[in-house]
């Protein structure tokens, strides 16, 4: 017997319909790369998405076809999220920081037919055009002499257009992982997975949105669907403030002028903002919440934001998980915790939102599930309706027979559900048979006033197999010695975790998503030897 309630296909077009109907005049502000600003609203986004859907159809784009974007955060990019989905297409958000070979690979692999791009990426387009074999049409988001400009392209069409309907399991977005190993892999989000993910993203234990929220997402729209913010924000009818540039001075001014209550970005974004405020003597913006994810948020960052009255939502996830996996927020014992304890808890990666199941398994025997005892670390696995099943065009599933996806992360689960991420599987440091968390070492090291960035890697050691070596980039104009850094770590990590050496470097290699690339760092120091 079936239940007797209404069927209501979960399509992302329902999200924009809702936003336009219930919060139609709520503003969407864009600060463009050239310094100009425009304002539209949810009704305007929907209107332009309807126009764009027809413009795509007139180019011959069909349901299921991929339309790529190479763009920063702005209202026209937002229009594309809904316009492409609205004609049944799949928006492939391309990370402009990828290397040329990766850019070539992903556009051809995705078989993108149209590319929408910002004028600032014209050099990439010029360089790649001959190597991209499937792209037939180039549309520039800005007006310029090169290709049709977005506004002119959609102008001939009216608002009178019925969204293309279909199954809720149809794809709507494609996002490639940056591929620190091998070629990038495509993650194909569905209408249903996207709607469910956004619904959960709204809740108090995640982004905590209400109609009065004003969000400036620093996390790029090309990075894991901007953490689902453009959908969750539409559901709640929030005001968005977008910036097509990520300079702290611009962000700071926008946050203060536009009454921004919430923001989201990787730790480096907040670090840059702190540095800007310190250098100019400006106060940090009084945000209600700051979501930090993508890499571990260091304690000093959490502490400073919390002291400024900002709730820190430290989140963990990956492209393969849409990306929300866990989010930090007040736990049941929150009111009994001291400030230091709250900071300590927030430095962990939070708890799974409804819909996400987590487990840790033995790194050497994946069939053995580990206890959630707050001390045993293992390979982190995840399953849920917005977690990947199979990479785009892959021939085999990426999950085991029970649906678990192995994240490649190593973590500890605590009895209250909190996830504490300790490493990537490939980066674990094993000394004398015991694990050392490079994440915790790095986190503690960046608390030193002279340290800008730190990366710990395991180096071969004759007695202990591996010992940690800490690579450190000093802050501009700051100085310190290796002994000082080690002394600073003494009361922060176990004694046997202390690095055997601290090496100062000018820079640490990063991936296209801004994460430390330990693979490249290890390659750079392949000949490094530790004294026994
Ligand atoms: P990429 O495209 O660089 O592979 P993702 O954005 O999908 O990247 O990266 C996901 C990875 O980022 C996770 O598997 C984890 O290692 C790391 N990560 C994400 N959030 C956090 C966090 N809060 N703390 C520590 N590491 C994190």
PDB file of N, CA and C in Angstrom, residues 13-67:
ATOM      1  N   UNK A  13      14.588  23.614  -9.164  1.00  0.00           N
ATOM      2  CA  UNK A  13      13.753  24.712  -9.652  1.00  0.00           C
ATOM      3  C   UNK A  13      12.697  25.089  -8.616  1.00  0.00           C
ATOM      4  N   UNK A  14      12.300  24.113  -7.780  1.00  0.00           N
ATOM      5  CA  UNK A  14      11.328  24.405  -6.719  1.00  0.00           C
ATOM      6  C   UNK A  14      11.944  25.359  -5.691  1.00  0.00           C
ATOM      7  N   UNK A  15      13.228  25.265  -5.562  1.00  0.00           N
ATOM      8  CA  UNK A  15      13.919  26.118  -4.588  1.00  0.00           C
ATOM      9  C   UNK A  15      13.861  27.577  -5.054  1.00  0.00           C
ATOM     10  N   UNK A  16      14.176  27.795  -6.308  1.00  0.00           N
ATOM     11  CA  UNK A  16      14.180  29.180  -6.787  1.00  0.00           C
ATOM     12  C   UNK A  16      12.746  29.711  -6.923  1.00  0.00           C
ATOM     13  N   UNK A  17      11.817  28.834  -7.265  1.00  0.00           N
ATOM     14  CA  UNK A  17      10.412  29.266  -7.300  1.00  0.00           C
ATOM     15  C   UNK A  17       9.979  29.756  -5.925  1.00  0.00           C
ATOM     16  N   UNK A  18      10.364  29.004  -4.915  1.00  0.00           N
ATOM     17  CA  UNK A  18      10.002  29.368  -3.536  1.00  0.00           C
ATOM     18  C   UNK A  18      10.637  30.709  -3.162  1.00  0.00           C
ATOM     19  N   UNK A  19      11.921  30.848  -3.457  1.00  0.00           N
ATOM     20  CA  UNK A  19      12.617  32.092  -3.082  1.00  0.00           C
ATOM     21  C   UNK A  19      11.975  33.302  -3.761  1.00  0.00           C
ATOM     22  N   UNK A  20      11.650  33.140  -5.043  1.00  0.00           N
ATOM     23  CA  UNK A  20      11.076  34.271  -5.781  1.00  0.00           C
ATOM     24  C   UNK A  20       9.664  34.601  -5.275  1.00  0.00           C
ATOM     25  N   UNK A  21       8.937  33.558  -4.884  1.00  0.00           N
ATOM     26  CA  UNK A  21       7.552  33.759  -4.432  1.00  0.00           C
ATOM     27  C   UNK A  21       7.515  34.330  -3.011  1.00  0.00           C
ATOM     28  N   UNK A  22       8.334  33.771  -2.128  1.00  0.00           N
ATOM     29  CA  UNK A  22       8.227  34.120  -0.705  1.00  0.00           C
ATOM     30  C   UNK A  22       9.218  35.193  -0.263  1.00  0.00           C
ATOM     31  N   UNK A  23      10.254  35.411  -1.039  1.00  0.00           N
ATOM     32  CA  UNK A  23      11.259  36.405  -0.631  1.00  0.00           C
ATOM     33  C   UNK A  23      11.735  37.151  -1.868  1.00  0.00           C
ATOM     34  N   UNK A  24      10.794  37.395  -2.774  1.00  0.00           N
ATOM     35  CA  UNK A  24      11.134  37.933  -4.098  1.00  0.00           C
ATOM     36  C   UNK A  24      11.953  39.195  -4.074  1.00  0.00           C
ATOM     37  N   UNK A  25      11.716  40.072  -3.088  1.00  0.00           N
ATOM     38  CA  UNK A  25      12.421  41.353  -3.111  1.00  0.00           C
ATOM     39  C   UNK A  25      13.671  41.356  -2.221  1.00  0.00           C
ATOM     40  N   UNK A  26      13.998  40.204  -1.658  1.00  0.00           N
ATOM     41  CA  UNK A  26      15.221  40.131  -0.825  1.00  0.00           C
ATOM     42  C   UNK A  26      16.433  40.261  -1.754  1.00  0.00           C
ATOM     43  N   UNK A  27      17.333  41.149  -1.366  1.00  0.00           N
ATOM     44  CA  UNK A  27      18.410  41.558  -2.277  1.00  0.00           C
ATOM     45  C   UNK A  27      19.532  40.540  -2.493  1.00  0.00           C
ATOM     46  N   UNK A  28      20.073  40.592  -3.688  1.00  0.00           N
ATOM     47  CA  UNK A  28      21.288  39.858  -4.037  1.00  0.00           C
ATOM     48  C   UNK A  28      22.259  40.926  -4.553  1.00  0.00           C
ATOM     49  N   UNK A  29      23.293  41.181  -3.771  1.00  0.00           N
ATOM     50  CA  UNK A  29      24.229  42.261  -4.109  1.00  0.00           C
ATOM     51  C   UNK A  29      25.489  41.634  -4.705  1.00  0.00           C
ATOM     52  N   UNK A  30      26.019  42.261  -5.757  1.00  0.00           N
ATOM     53  CA  UNK A  30      27.308  41.780  -6.295  1.00  0.00           C
ATOM     54  C   UNK A  30      28.290  42.927  -6.388  1.00  0.00           C
ATOM     55  N   UNK A  31      29.458  42.684  -5.874  1.00  0.00           N
ATOM     56  CA  UNK A  31      30.574  43.603  -6.071  1.00  0.00           C
ATOM     57  C   UNK A  31      31.443  42.922  -7.128  1.00  0.00           C
ATOM     58  N   UNK A  32      31.543  43.547  -8.303  1.00  0.00           N
ATOM     59  CA  UNK A  32      32.241  42.940  -9.434  1.00  0.00           C
ATOM     60  C   UNK A  32      33.742  43.188  -9.361  1.00  0.00           C
ATOM     61  N   UNK A  33      34.463  42.454 -10.184  1.00  0.00           N
ATOM     62  CA  UNK A  33      35.923  42.562 -10.164  1.00  0.00           C
ATOM     63  C   UNK A  33      36.396  43.974 -10.519  1.00  0.00           C
ATOM     64  N   UNK A  34      35.641  44.699 -11.336  1.00  0.00           N
ATOM     65  CA  UNK A  34      36.064  46.050 -11.730  1.00  0.00           C
ATOM     66  C   UNK A  34      35.659  47.107 -10.696  1.00  0.00           C
ATOM     67  N   UNK A  35      35.096  46.660  -9.581  1.00  0.00           N
ATOM     68  CA  UNK A  35      34.750  47.606  -8.518  1.00  0.00           C
ATOM     69  C   UNK A  35      33.304  48.080  -8.576  1.00  0.00           C
ATOM     70  N   UNK A  36      32.611  47.811  -9.678  1.00  0.00           N
ATOM     71  CA  UNK A  36      31.213  48.252  -9.777  1.00  0.00           C
ATOM     72  C   UNK A  36      30.318  47.329  -8.956  1.00  0.00           C
ATOM     73  N   UNK A  37      29.116  47.777  -8.685  1.00  0.00           N
ATOM     74  CA  UNK A  37      28.181  46.965  -7.908  1.00  0.00           C
ATOM     75  C   UNK A  37      26.829  46.908  -8.580  1.00  0.00           C
ATOM     76  N   UNK A  38      26.176  45.782  -8.462  1.00  0.00           N
ATOM     77  CA  UNK A  38      24.794  45.683  -8.966  1.00  0.00           C
ATOM     78  C   UNK A  38      23.938  45.039  -7.883  1.00  0.00           C
ATOM     79  N   UNK A  39      22.661  45.309  -7.956  1.00  0.00           N
ATOM     80  CA  UNK A  39      21.708  44.722  -7.020  1.00  0.00           C
ATOM     81  C   UNK A  39      20.561  44.098  -7.794  1.00  0.00           C
ATOM     82  N   UNK A  40      20.250  42.872  -7.455  1.00  0.00           N
ATOM     83  CA  UNK A  40      19.038  42.268  -7.979  1.00  0.00           C
ATOM     84  C   UNK A  40      18.351  41.629  -6.773  1.00  0.00           C
ATOM     85  N   UNK A  41      17.362  40.772  -7.021  1.00  0.00           N
ATOM     86  CA  UNK A  41      16.700  40.094  -5.907  1.00  0.00           C
ATOM     87  C   UNK A  41      16.312  38.686  -6.371  1.00  0.00           C
ATOM     88  N   UNK A  42      15.690  37.928  -5.466  1.00  0.00           N
ATOM     89  CA  UNK A  42      15.382  36.537  -5.817  1.00  0.00           C
ATOM     90  C   UNK A  42      14.440  36.462  -7.016  1.00  0.00           C
ATOM     91  N   UNK A  43      13.515  37.421  -7.111  1.00  0.00           N
ATOM     92  CA  UNK A  43      12.614  37.420  -8.269  1.00  0.00           C
ATOM     93  C   UNK A  43      13.422  37.658  -9.546  1.00  0.00           C
ATOM     94  N   UNK A  44      14.421  38.525  -9.443  1.00  0.00           N
ATOM     95  CA  UNK A  44      15.271  38.824 -10.597  1.00  0.00           C
ATOM     96  C   UNK A  44      16.131  37.630 -10.989  1.00  0.00           C
ATOM     97  N   UNK A  45      16.611  36.907 -10.000  1.00  0.00           N
ATOM     98  CA  UNK A  45      17.429  35.718 -10.290  1.00  0.00           C
ATOM     99  C   UNK A  45      16.565  34.695 -11.038  1.00  0.00           C
ATOM    100  N   UNK A  46      15.341  34.510 -10.568  1.00  0.00           N
ATOM    101  CA  UNK A  46      14.472  33.530 -11.228  1.00  0.00           C
ATOM    102  C   UNK A  46      14.131  33.993 -12.649  1.00  0.00           C
ATOM    103  N   UNK A  47      13.841  35.265 -12.790  1.00  0.00           N
ATOM    104  CA  UNK A  47      13.493  35.788 -14.122  1.00  0.00           C
ATOM    105  C   UNK A  47      14.655  35.546 -15.098  1.00  0.00           C
ATOM    106  N   UNK A  48      15.862  35.882 -14.673  1.00  0.00           N
ATOM    107  CA  UNK A  48      17.014  35.710 -15.557  1.00  0.00           C
ATOM    108  C   UNK A  48      17.314  34.229 -15.808  1.00  0.00           C
ATOM    109  N   UNK A  49      17.052  33.391 -14.802  1.00  0.00           N
ATOM    110  CA  UNK A  49      17.278  31.953 -14.988  1.00  0.00           C
ATOM    111  C   UNK A  49      16.322  31.415 -16.057  1.00  0.00           C
ATOM    112  N   UNK A  50      15.102  31.931 -16.047  1.00  0.00           N
ATOM    113  CA  UNK A  50      14.124  31.494 -17.070  1.00  0.00           C
ATOM    114  C   UNK A  50      14.598  31.932 -18.457  1.00  0.00           C
ATOM    115  N   UNK A  51      15.117  33.136 -18.521  1.00  0.00           N
ATOM    116  CA  UNK A  51      15.609  33.641 -19.815  1.00  0.00           C
ATOM    117  C   UNK A  51      16.822  32.811 -20.272  1.00  0.00           C
ATOM    118  N   UNK A  52      17.690  32.546 -19.322  1.00  0.00           N
ATOM    119  CA  UNK A  52      18.900  31.808 -19.661  1.00  0.00           C
ATOM    120  C   UNK A  52      18.576  30.393 -20.132  1.00  0.00           C
ATOM    121  N   UNK A  53      17.590  29.777 -19.499  1.00  0.00           N
ATOM    122  CA  UNK A  53      17.213  28.412 -19.886  1.00  0.00           C
ATOM    123  C   UNK A  53      16.835  28.381 -21.372  1.00  0.00           C
ATOM    124  N   UNK A  54      16.118  29.401 -21.804  1.00  0.00           N
ATOM    125  CA  UNK A  54      15.716  29.440 -23.219  1.00  0.00           C
ATOM    126  C   UNK A  54      16.912  29.741 -24.126  1.00  0.00           C
ATOM    127  N   UNK A  55      17.787  30.610 -23.643  1.00  0.00           N
ATOM    128  CA  UNK A  55      18.981  30.922 -24.435  1.00  0.00           C
ATOM    129  C   UNK A  55      19.815  29.657 -24.646  1.00  0.00           C
ATOM    130  N   UNK A  56      19.888  28.826 -23.625  1.00  0.00           N
ATOM    131  CA  UNK A  56      20.635  27.566 -23.754  1.00  0.00           C
ATOM    132  C   UNK A  56      19.943  26.639 -24.750  1.00  0.00           C
ATOM    133  N   UNK A  57      18.635  26.558 -24.639  1.00  0.00           N
ATOM    134  CA  UNK A  57      17.899  25.689 -25.579  1.00  0.00           C
ATOM    135  C   UNK A  57      18.113  26.150 -27.013  1.00  0.00           C
ATOM    136  N   UNK A  58      18.155  27.474 -27.204  1.00  0.00           N
ATOM    137  CA  UNK A  58      18.314  27.955 -28.576  1.00  0.00           C
ATOM    138  C   UNK A  58      19.722  27.671 -29.113  1.00  0.00           C
ATOM    139  N   UNK A  59      20.658  27.367 -28.220  1.00  0.00           N
ATOM    140  CA  UNK A  59      21.995  26.944 -28.674  1.00  0.00           C
ATOM    141  C   UNK A  59      22.002  25.445 -28.982  1.00  0.00           C
ATOM    142  N   UNK A  60      20.885  24.797 -28.716  1.00  0.00           N
ATOM    143  CA  UNK A  60      20.803  23.356 -28.979  1.00  0.00           C
ATOM    144  C   UNK A  60      21.182  22.504 -27.781  1.00  0.00           C
ATOM    145  N   UNK A  61      21.328  23.138 -26.614  1.00  0.00           N
ATOM    146  CA  UNK A  61      21.673  22.368 -25.407  1.00  0.00           C
ATOM    147  C   UNK A  61      20.451  21.541 -24.996  1.00  0.00           C
ATOM    148  N   UNK A  62      20.710  20.282 -24.729  1.00  0.00           N
ATOM    149  CA  UNK A  62      19.621  19.345 -24.424  1.00  0.00           C
ATOM    150  C   UNK A  62      19.691  18.916 -22.956  1.00  0.00           C
ATOM    151  N   UNK A  63      18.629  18.269 -22.511  1.00  0.00           N
ATOM    152  CA  UNK A  63      18.601  17.757 -21.138  1.00  0.00           C
ATOM    153  C   UNK A  63      19.795  16.829 -20.903  1.00  0.00           C
ATOM    154  N   UNK A  64      20.408  16.981 -19.775  1.00  0.00           N
ATOM    155  CA  UNK A  64      21.554  16.130 -19.424  1.00  0.00           C
ATOM    156  C   UNK A  64      22.880  16.660 -19.954  1.00  0.00           C
ATOM    157  N   UNK A  65      22.832  17.623 -20.884  1.00  0.00           N
ATOM    158  CA  UNK A  65      24.085  18.188 -21.417  1.00  0.00           C
ATOM    159  C   UNK A  65      24.789  19.007 -20.333  1.00  0.00           C
ATOM    160  N   UNK A  66      26.116  19.054 -20.468  1.00  0.00           N
ATOM    161  CA  UNK A  66      26.896  19.809 -19.491  1.00  0.00           C
ATOM    162  C   UNK A  66      27.216  21.218 -19.989  1.00  0.00           C
ATOM    163  N   UNK A  67      26.975  22.173 -19.098  1.00  0.00           N
ATOM    164  CA  UNK A  67      27.279  23.577 -19.361  1.00  0.00           C
ATOM    165  C   UNK A  67      28.279  23.983 -18.287  1.00  0.00           C
TER     166      UNK A  67
END
